XYZ file of N, CA and C in Angstrom:
537
model
N 0.831 -1.180 0.000
C 0.000 0.000 0.000
C 0.878 1.246 0.000
N 0.436 2.248 -0.728
C 1.164 3.509 -0.852
C 1.076 4.311 0.449
N 2.170 4.963 0.789
C 2.186 5.849 1.953
C 2.154 7.288 1.440
N 0.978 7.899 1.445
C 0.802 9.242 0.906
C 1.091 10.294 1.969
N 1.707 11.387 1.545
C 1.881 12.569 2.390
C 1.453 13.754 1.538
N 0.167 14.073 1.566
C -0.414 15.040 0.646
C -0.965 16.231 1.423
N -0.168 17.303 1.449
C -0.547 18.488 2.212
C -0.291 19.729 1.366
N -1.261 20.641 1.361
C -1.133 21.919 0.660
C -1.201 23.050 1.679
N -1.407 24.263 1.199
C -1.405 25.423 2.076
C -2.483 25.410 3.140
N -3.726 25.017 2.766
C -4.830 25.074 3.737
C -5.532 23.744 3.962
N -5.208 22.733 3.160
C -5.868 21.426 3.311
C -4.860 20.294 3.152
N -5.287 19.101 3.551
C -4.508 17.896 3.293
C -5.469 16.768 2.953
N -4.938 15.716 2.344
C -5.716 14.522 2.025
C -5.261 13.392 2.926
N -6.223 12.636 3.435
C -5.915 11.411 4.176
C -6.812 10.309 3.634
N -6.339 9.088 3.725
C -7.133 7.960 3.252
C -8.386 7.787 4.107
N -9.457 7.374 3.471
C -10.747 7.199 4.136
C -10.683 6.052 5.145
N -11.486 6.162 6.200
C -11.636 5.128 7.225
C -13.111 4.768 7.341
N -13.379 3.612 7.925
C -14.771 3.185 8.128
C -15.592 4.236 8.857
N -14.981 4.911 9.823
C -15.743 5.894 10.598
C -16.037 7.176 9.820
N -15.637 7.237 8.545
C -15.994 8.358 7.676
C -17.332 8.138 6.973
N -17.976 7.002 7.210
C -19.214 6.671 6.490
C -20.276 7.751 6.641
N -20.504 8.237 7.843
C -21.543 9.259 8.058
C -21.194 10.538 7.306
N -19.920 10.934 7.343
C -19.503 12.144 6.636
C -19.715 11.988 5.133
N -19.327 10.849 4.575
C -19.498 10.624 3.140
C -20.978 10.642 2.772
N -21.807 10.006 3.577
C -23.255 10.049 3.325
C -23.757 11.491 3.342
N -23.259 12.295 4.276
C -23.709 13.692 4.358
C -23.299 14.480 3.118
N -22.125 14.195 2.562
C -21.684 14.858 1.335
C -22.510 14.415 0.139
N -22.574 13.101 -0.055
C -23.166 12.553 -1.274
C -24.685 12.681 -1.315
N -25.306 12.945 -0.185
C -26.764 13.077 -0.148
C -27.219 14.507 0.133
N -26.304 15.448 0.018
C -26.618 16.869 0.169
C -27.047 17.392 -1.202
N -28.301 17.790 -1.325
C -28.834 18.217 -2.620
C -28.118 19.430 -3.197
N -27.441 20.200 -2.374
C -26.680 21.342 -2.878
C -25.323 20.920 -3.438
N -24.895 19.692 -3.138
C -23.575 19.228 -3.559
C -23.610 18.078 -4.556
N -24.727 17.369 -4.682
C -24.724 16.104 -5.425
C -25.347 16.159 -6.809
N -25.570 17.340 -7.344
C -26.225 17.467 -8.645
C -25.483 16.713 -9.738
N -24.152 16.743 -9.718
C -23.368 16.193 -10.822
C -22.541 14.969 -10.439
N -22.978 14.235 -9.435
C -22.290 12.996 -9.072
C -23.287 11.849 -9.094
N -22.770 10.636 -9.172
C -23.653 9.472 -9.163
C -24.320 9.352 -7.800
N -25.532 8.879 -7.822
C -26.302 8.749 -6.584
C -25.659 7.697 -5.684
N -25.822 7.896 -4.387
C -25.211 7.023 -3.394
C -26.216 6.765 -2.282
N -25.957 5.748 -1.536
C -26.849 5.401 -0.431
C -26.755 6.417 0.705
N -27.877 6.626 1.373
C -27.895 7.444 2.592
C -27.759 6.554 3.824
N -27.687 5.249 3.599
C -27.583 4.263 4.676
C -26.126 4.201 5.151
N -25.879 4.691 6.355
C -24.507 4.747 6.867
C -23.875 3.371 6.992
N -24.644 2.368 7.365
C -24.091 1.015 7.486
C -23.695 0.477 6.114
N -24.504 0.738 5.095
C -24.162 0.313 3.733
C -22.900 1.041 3.258
N -22.783 2.320 3.581
C -21.585 3.079 3.214
C -20.368 2.533 3.950
N -20.522 2.199 5.221
C -19.424 1.627 5.989
C -18.969 0.318 5.356
N -19.914 -0.517 4.935
C -19.569 -1.783 4.293
C -18.868 -1.543 2.958
N -19.313 -0.517 2.223
C -18.645 -0.165 0.965
C -17.184 0.188 1.260
N -16.958 0.945 2.333
C -15.590 1.326 2.708
C -14.773 0.095 3.085
N -15.351 -0.839 3.822
C -14.658 -2.087 4.174
C -14.191 -2.788 2.897
N -15.075 -2.898 1.915
C -14.715 -3.544 0.647
C -13.686 -2.720 -0.124
N -13.862 -1.406 -0.116
C -12.905 -0.521 -0.775
C -11.500 -0.692 -0.185
N -11.386 -0.819 1.132
C -10.074 -0.921 1.775
C -9.280 -2.110 1.229
N -9.961 -3.155 0.772
C -9.276 -4.286 0.133
C -8.677 -3.841 -1.198
N -9.410 -3.017 -1.948
C -8.893 -2.499 -3.217
C -7.735 -1.528 -2.964
N -7.852 -0.751 -1.895
C -6.759 0.151 -1.510
C -5.504 -0.660 -1.188
N -5.666 -1.692 -0.381
C -4.534 -2.541 0.012
C -3.861 -3.161 -1.215
N -4.663 -3.471 -2.239
C -4.133 -4.058 -3.472
C -3.589 -2.996 -4.434
N -3.698 -1.718 -4.069
C -3.209 -0.643 -4.931
C -4.091 -0.381 -6.133
N -5.370 -0.740 -6.041
C -6.290 -0.604 -7.172
C -7.036 0.724 -7.193
N -7.190 1.373 -6.066
C -7.825 2.684 -5.999
C -7.560 3.290 -4.633
N -7.765 4.611 -4.561
C -7.531 5.338 -3.318
C -8.635 6.376 -3.134
N -9.211 6.378 -1.947
C -10.310 7.285 -1.604
C -9.828 8.160 -0.454
N -9.875 9.465 -0.660
C -9.342 10.410 0.314
C -10.437 11.281 0.909
N -10.238 11.646 2.150
C -11.020 12.688 2.799
C -10.157 13.949 2.770
N -10.759 15.052 2.377
C -10.088 16.347 2.323
C -10.338 17.042 3.664
N -9.266 17.429 4.342
C -9.369 18.031 5.682
C -8.669 19.383 5.721
N -9.180 20.266 6.570
C -8.538 21.563 6.781
C -7.293 21.374 7.639
N -6.221 22.061 7.281
C -5.003 22.025 8.097
C -5.226 22.655 9.461
N -6.041 23.692 9.524
C -6.178 24.486 10.746
C -6.771 23.706 11.913
N -7.700 22.781 11.621
C -8.380 22.076 12.719
C -8.731 20.619 12.398
N -8.220 20.092 11.288
C -8.444 18.703 10.866
C -9.902 18.405 10.507
N -10.738 19.424 10.356
C -12.138 19.208 9.999
C -12.243 18.653 8.585
N -12.998 17.579 8.411
C -13.253 17.013 7.087
C -14.159 17.963 6.312
N -13.746 18.298 5.079
C -14.513 19.240 4.258
C -14.856 18.685 2.885
N -14.394 17.468 2.573
C -14.688 16.922 1.260
C -14.107 15.544 1.056
N -14.264 15.077 -0.183
C -13.735 13.765 -0.565
C -13.278 13.811 -2.013
N -12.410 12.883 -2.355
C -11.954 12.711 -3.732
C -11.389 11.297 -3.855
N -11.506 10.726 -5.061
C -11.120 9.326 -5.240
C -10.293 9.163 -6.510
N -9.258 8.329 -6.449
C -8.474 7.917 -7.611
C -8.810 6.466 -7.892
N -9.134 6.151 -9.155
C -9.592 4.808 -9.504
C -9.422 4.579 -11.008
N -9.907 3.461 -11.509
C -9.857 3.113 -12.934
C -8.438 3.248 -13.484
N -7.491 2.577 -12.816
C -6.100 2.629 -13.229
C -5.923 1.829 -14.516
N -5.235 2.424 -15.494
C -4.995 1.785 -16.791
C -3.492 1.707 -17.046
N -3.106 0.721 -17.841
C -1.688 0.519 -18.146
C -1.253 1.168 -19.455
N -2.116 1.215 -20.469
C -1.733 1.769 -21.774
C -2.747 2.779 -22.252
N -2.465 4.052 -22.169
C -1.329 4.628 -21.453
C -1.539 4.539 -19.949
N -0.455 4.649 -19.211
C -0.515 4.540 -17.743
C -1.281 5.753 -17.209
N -2.540 5.516 -16.828
C -3.469 6.606 -16.546
C -4.357 6.282 -15.350
N -4.823 7.328 -14.679
C -5.771 7.168 -13.577
C -6.939 8.123 -13.775
N -8.080 7.713 -13.265
C -9.263 8.562 -13.255
C -9.424 9.122 -11.850
N -10.000 10.296 -11.753
C -10.346 10.813 -10.426
C -11.725 11.417 -10.456
N -12.396 11.285 -9.306
C -13.765 11.764 -9.199
C -14.232 11.678 -7.760
N -15.555 11.592 -7.592
C -16.158 11.651 -6.249
C -15.633 12.878 -5.505
N -15.375 13.938 -6.289
C -14.774 15.164 -5.770
C -15.884 16.075 -5.272
N -15.981 16.199 -3.968
C -17.031 17.002 -3.349
C -16.400 17.823 -2.226
N -16.735 19.093 -2.193
C -16.300 19.982 -1.112
C -17.535 20.619 -0.495
N -17.611 20.614 0.827
C -18.795 21.170 1.486
C -18.588 22.647 1.852
N -19.557 23.197 2.562
C -19.552 24.627 2.906
C -18.436 25.006 3.877
N -17.771 24.045 4.487
C -16.678 24.325 5.420
C -15.307 24.351 4.751
N -15.286 24.218 3.444
C -14.017 24.194 2.710
C -13.276 25.520 2.878
N -11.982 25.477 2.651
C -11.187 26.702 2.662
C -11.339 27.393 1.312
N -10.924 28.632 1.242
C -11.043 29.422 0.012
C -10.359 28.735 -1.168
N -9.236 28.086 -0.921
C -8.462 27.480 -2.001
C -8.537 25.953 -2.018
N -9.513 25.380 -1.342
C -9.606 23.916 -1.244
C -9.735 23.243 -2.603
N -10.443 23.850 -3.543
C -10.621 23.210 -4.852
C -9.289 23.085 -5.580
N -8.583 24.188 -5.745
C -7.314 24.128 -6.464
C -6.298 23.289 -5.701
N -6.263 23.423 -4.383
C -5.302 22.646 -3.599
C -5.595 21.153 -3.669
N -6.856 20.765 -3.568
C -7.170 19.329 -3.615
C -6.887 18.761 -4.997
N -7.150 19.532 -6.055
C -6.821 19.056 -7.404
C -5.315 18.866 -7.550
N -4.539 19.828 -7.091
C -3.080 19.693 -7.162
C -2.596 18.483 -6.373
N -3.204 18.226 -5.225
C -2.805 17.061 -4.425
C -3.221 15.751 -5.087
N -4.360 15.740 -5.763
C -4.762 14.553 -6.532
C -3.704 14.255 -7.584
N -3.276 15.286 -8.299
C -2.254 15.076 -9.324
C -0.917 14.681 -8.714
N -0.594 15.218 -7.557
C 0.636 14.796 -6.876
C 0.546 13.317 -6.510
N -0.611 12.881 -6.036
C -0.796 11.460 -5.719
C -0.641 10.609 -6.974
N -1.326 10.995 -8.035
C -1.313 10.196 -9.259
C 0.011 10.219 -9.995
N 0.590 11.393 -10.125
C 1.828 11.519 -10.889
C 3.071 11.356 -10.015
N 3.090 12.006 -8.873
C 4.270 11.979 -8.016
C 4.429 10.691 -7.236
N 3.333 10.204 -6.652
C 3.407 9.004 -5.806
C 3.225 7.710 -6.592
N 2.284 7.716 -7.538
C 1.919 6.475 -8.233
C 2.513 6.361 -9.634
N 3.196 7.396 -10.096
C 3.934 7.392 -11.368
C 3.076 7.176 -12.607
N 1.851 7.685 -12.595
C 1.040 7.651 -13.804
C 1.554 8.702 -14.781
N 1.225 8.524 -16.063
C 1.653 9.445 -17.122
C 0.551 10.425 -17.509
N -0.702 10.072 -17.208
C -1.805 10.987 -17.481
C -2.981 10.645 -16.586
N -3.928 11.569 -16.557
C -5.193 11.346 -15.868
C -6.304 11.412 -16.903
N -7.358 10.651 -16.687
C -8.540 10.700 -17.552
C -9.768 10.819 -16.665
N -10.745 11.574 -17.107
C -11.958 11.741 -16.307
C -13.058 12.323 -17.166
N -14.269 12.214 -16.641
C -15.416 12.799 -17.309
C -16.101 13.768 -16.363
N -16.723 14.777 -16.964
C -17.490 15.766 -16.212
C -18.865 15.843 -16.863
N -19.903 15.769 -16.041
C -21.261 15.823 -16.578
C -21.510 17.168 -17.254
N -22.191 17.101 -18.390
C -22.588 18.332 -19.067
C -23.453 19.154 -18.121
N -23.291 20.456 -18.182
C -24.023 21.351 -17.296
C -23.231 21.749 -16.068
N -22.186 20.995 -15.748
C -21.361 21.299 -14.578
C -20.290 22.314 -14.996
N -20.759 23.507 -15.350
C -19.913 24.503 -16.002
C -18.720 24.943 -15.162
N -18.893 25.080 -13.858
C -17.773 25.502 -13.004
C -16.643 24.483 -13.044
N -16.990 23.202 -13.027
C -15.956 22.163 -13.035
C -15.311 22.059 -14.414
N -16.114 22.190 -15.489
C -15.517 22.210 -16.833
C -14.500 23.345 -16.931
N -14.896 24.534 -16.517
C -14.019 25.702 -16.579
C -12.757 25.481 -15.748
N -12.914 24.932 -14.561
C -11.782 24.668 -13.680
C -10.769 23.759 -14.370
N -11.239 22.634 -14.927
C -10.320 21.681 -15.551
C -9.630 22.282 -16.771
N -10.363 23.042 -17.562
C -9.750 23.669 -18.733
C -8.688 24.685 -18.316
N -8.948 25.461 -17.268
C -7.951 26.421 -16.771
C -6.704 25.710 -16.260
N -6.882 24.521 -15.704
C -5.742 23.744 -15.200
C -4.947 23.104 -16.336
N -5.524 23.062 -17.559
C -4.808 22.517 -18.701
C -5.327 21.196 -19.227
N -6.504 20.777 -18.783
C -7.082 19.525 -19.288
C -7.380 19.649 -20.780
N -7.326 18.522 -21.469
C -7.617 18.466 -22.900
C -8.902 17.681 -23.110
N -9.881 18.311 -23.751
C -11.134 17.634 -24.075
C -10.851 16.631 -25.188
N -11.258 15.361 -24.973
C -11.000 14.336 -25.984
C -12.265 13.822 -26.651
N -13.410 13.895 -25.967
C -14.664 13.455 -26.580
C -15.825 13.872 -25.697
N -17.023 13.603 -26.191
C -18.217 13.840 -25.394
C -19.325 12.933 -25.887
N -20.301 12.712 -25.030
C -21.509 11.993 -25.398
C -22.692 12.811 -24.890
N -23.854 12.222 -24.839
C -25.042 12.986 -24.448
C -25.016 13.407 -22.982
N -24.200 12.750 -22.163
C -24.177 13.015 -20.723
C -22.916 13.717 -20.252
N -21.757 13.323 -20.771
C -20.460 13.751 -20.237
C -19.544 14.340 -21.290
N -18.587 15.123 -20.821
C -17.432 15.532 -21.611
C -16.228 14.833 -20.987
N -15.383 14.248 -21.844
C -14.249 13.442 -21.398
C -12.954 14.218 -21.614
N -12.083 14.141 -20.622
C -10.829 14.882 -20.631
C -9.655 13.957 -20.337
N -8.480 14.392 -20.788
C -7.223 13.830 -20.302
C -6.381 14.991 -19.774
N -5.489 14.666 -18.882
C -4.593 15.653 -18.294
C -3.215 15.008 -18.210
N -2.287 15.407 -19.088
C -0.957 14.790 -19.098
C -0.091 15.227 -17.915
N 0.802 14.353 -17.530
C 1.719 14.642 -16.424
C 2.502 15.931 -16.677
N 2.862 16.195 -17.924
C 3.631 17.398 -18.251
C 2.881 18.674 -17.849
N 1.566 18.647 -17.992
C 0.764 19.816 -17.575
C 0.861 19.994 -16.060
N 0.834 18.890 -15.344
C 0.955 18.990 -13.888
C 2.308 19.562 -13.497
N 3.365 19.126 -14.168
C 4.703 19.638 -13.847
C 4.743 21.157 -14.018
N 4.095 21.679 -15.059
C 4.021 23.133 -15.255
C 3.160 23.777 -14.170
N 2.035 23.136 -13.847
C 1.132 23.685 -12.831
C 1.781 23.733 -11.453
N 2.649 22.758 -11.164
C 3.332 22.761 -9.863
C 4.117 24.052 -9.671
N 4.682 24.550 -10.744
C 5.424 25.810 -10.680
C 4.444 26.984 -10.631
N 3.489 26.985 -11.559
C 2.534 28.093 -11.657
C 1.701 28.257 -10.388
N 1.303 27.144 -9.786
C 0.427 27.180 -8.612
C 1.175 26.851 -7.315
N 2.481 27.049 -7.304
C 3.290 26.635 -6.148
C 2.843 27.299 -4.848
N 2.289 28.499 -4.925
C 1.867 29.187 -3.693
C 0.760 28.427 -2.967
N 0.022 27.562 -3.684
C -1.054 26.794 -3.061
C -0.545 25.525 -2.381
N 0.668 25.139 -2.707
C 1.188 23.875 -2.183
C 1.907 24.029 -0.853
N 1.963 25.227 -0.343
C 2.503 25.444 1.003
C 3.993 25.511 1.079
C-alpha cells in the first residue's frame, strides 16, 4: 500500500476510514452538492460496508479514496477518489470530488493539485482521464484552466485527459497553493 503525504497550504488529504461513512453520506446526499455525481446510499451502514470492501482495493493498490481536511483544525470538508487505473497509457481517473460549505477558500485548487501529486508523483502515472457531466460549467471551466484536454463527449459527459507534463508546469505556476 502507498504511503501518501499530501498536504497543501490550507488542506490535506488522508485515506478514508470506516468511521468516515456518516460524513461521506452527508456529502453525497446533500442536494446542494450532489447534482453532478452518481447517486449514493444514505444508509450509513451500507456506506461503511462499501468502505470495508474498498479498503481491500486500496490494500491491493487498485484505488484510493481520500477525505479532504482543513489544516487548521483537521475538519473534514470533502472527498476525492483515484480509480480506474490503466496501463496503456498509464493513466488514472479521479472523481467523487465534493467539497462542502466548510471548505477553505483554495480547497478546490489545492485538492486538485494534491490529486495530481498522488497520481503523478506518488503512483507514477503518465496521465489522468476523467469525465465531467454536461451542465457542470464551473468544473468544466476549472479543468480547462488547469490545462485539461477535451478528448470526446456523449449525451451526458465531456471526457478529458490531463498529461503529467501539464501537472509539472502547474506545480510551478500554482506553487503558492502547495505550502
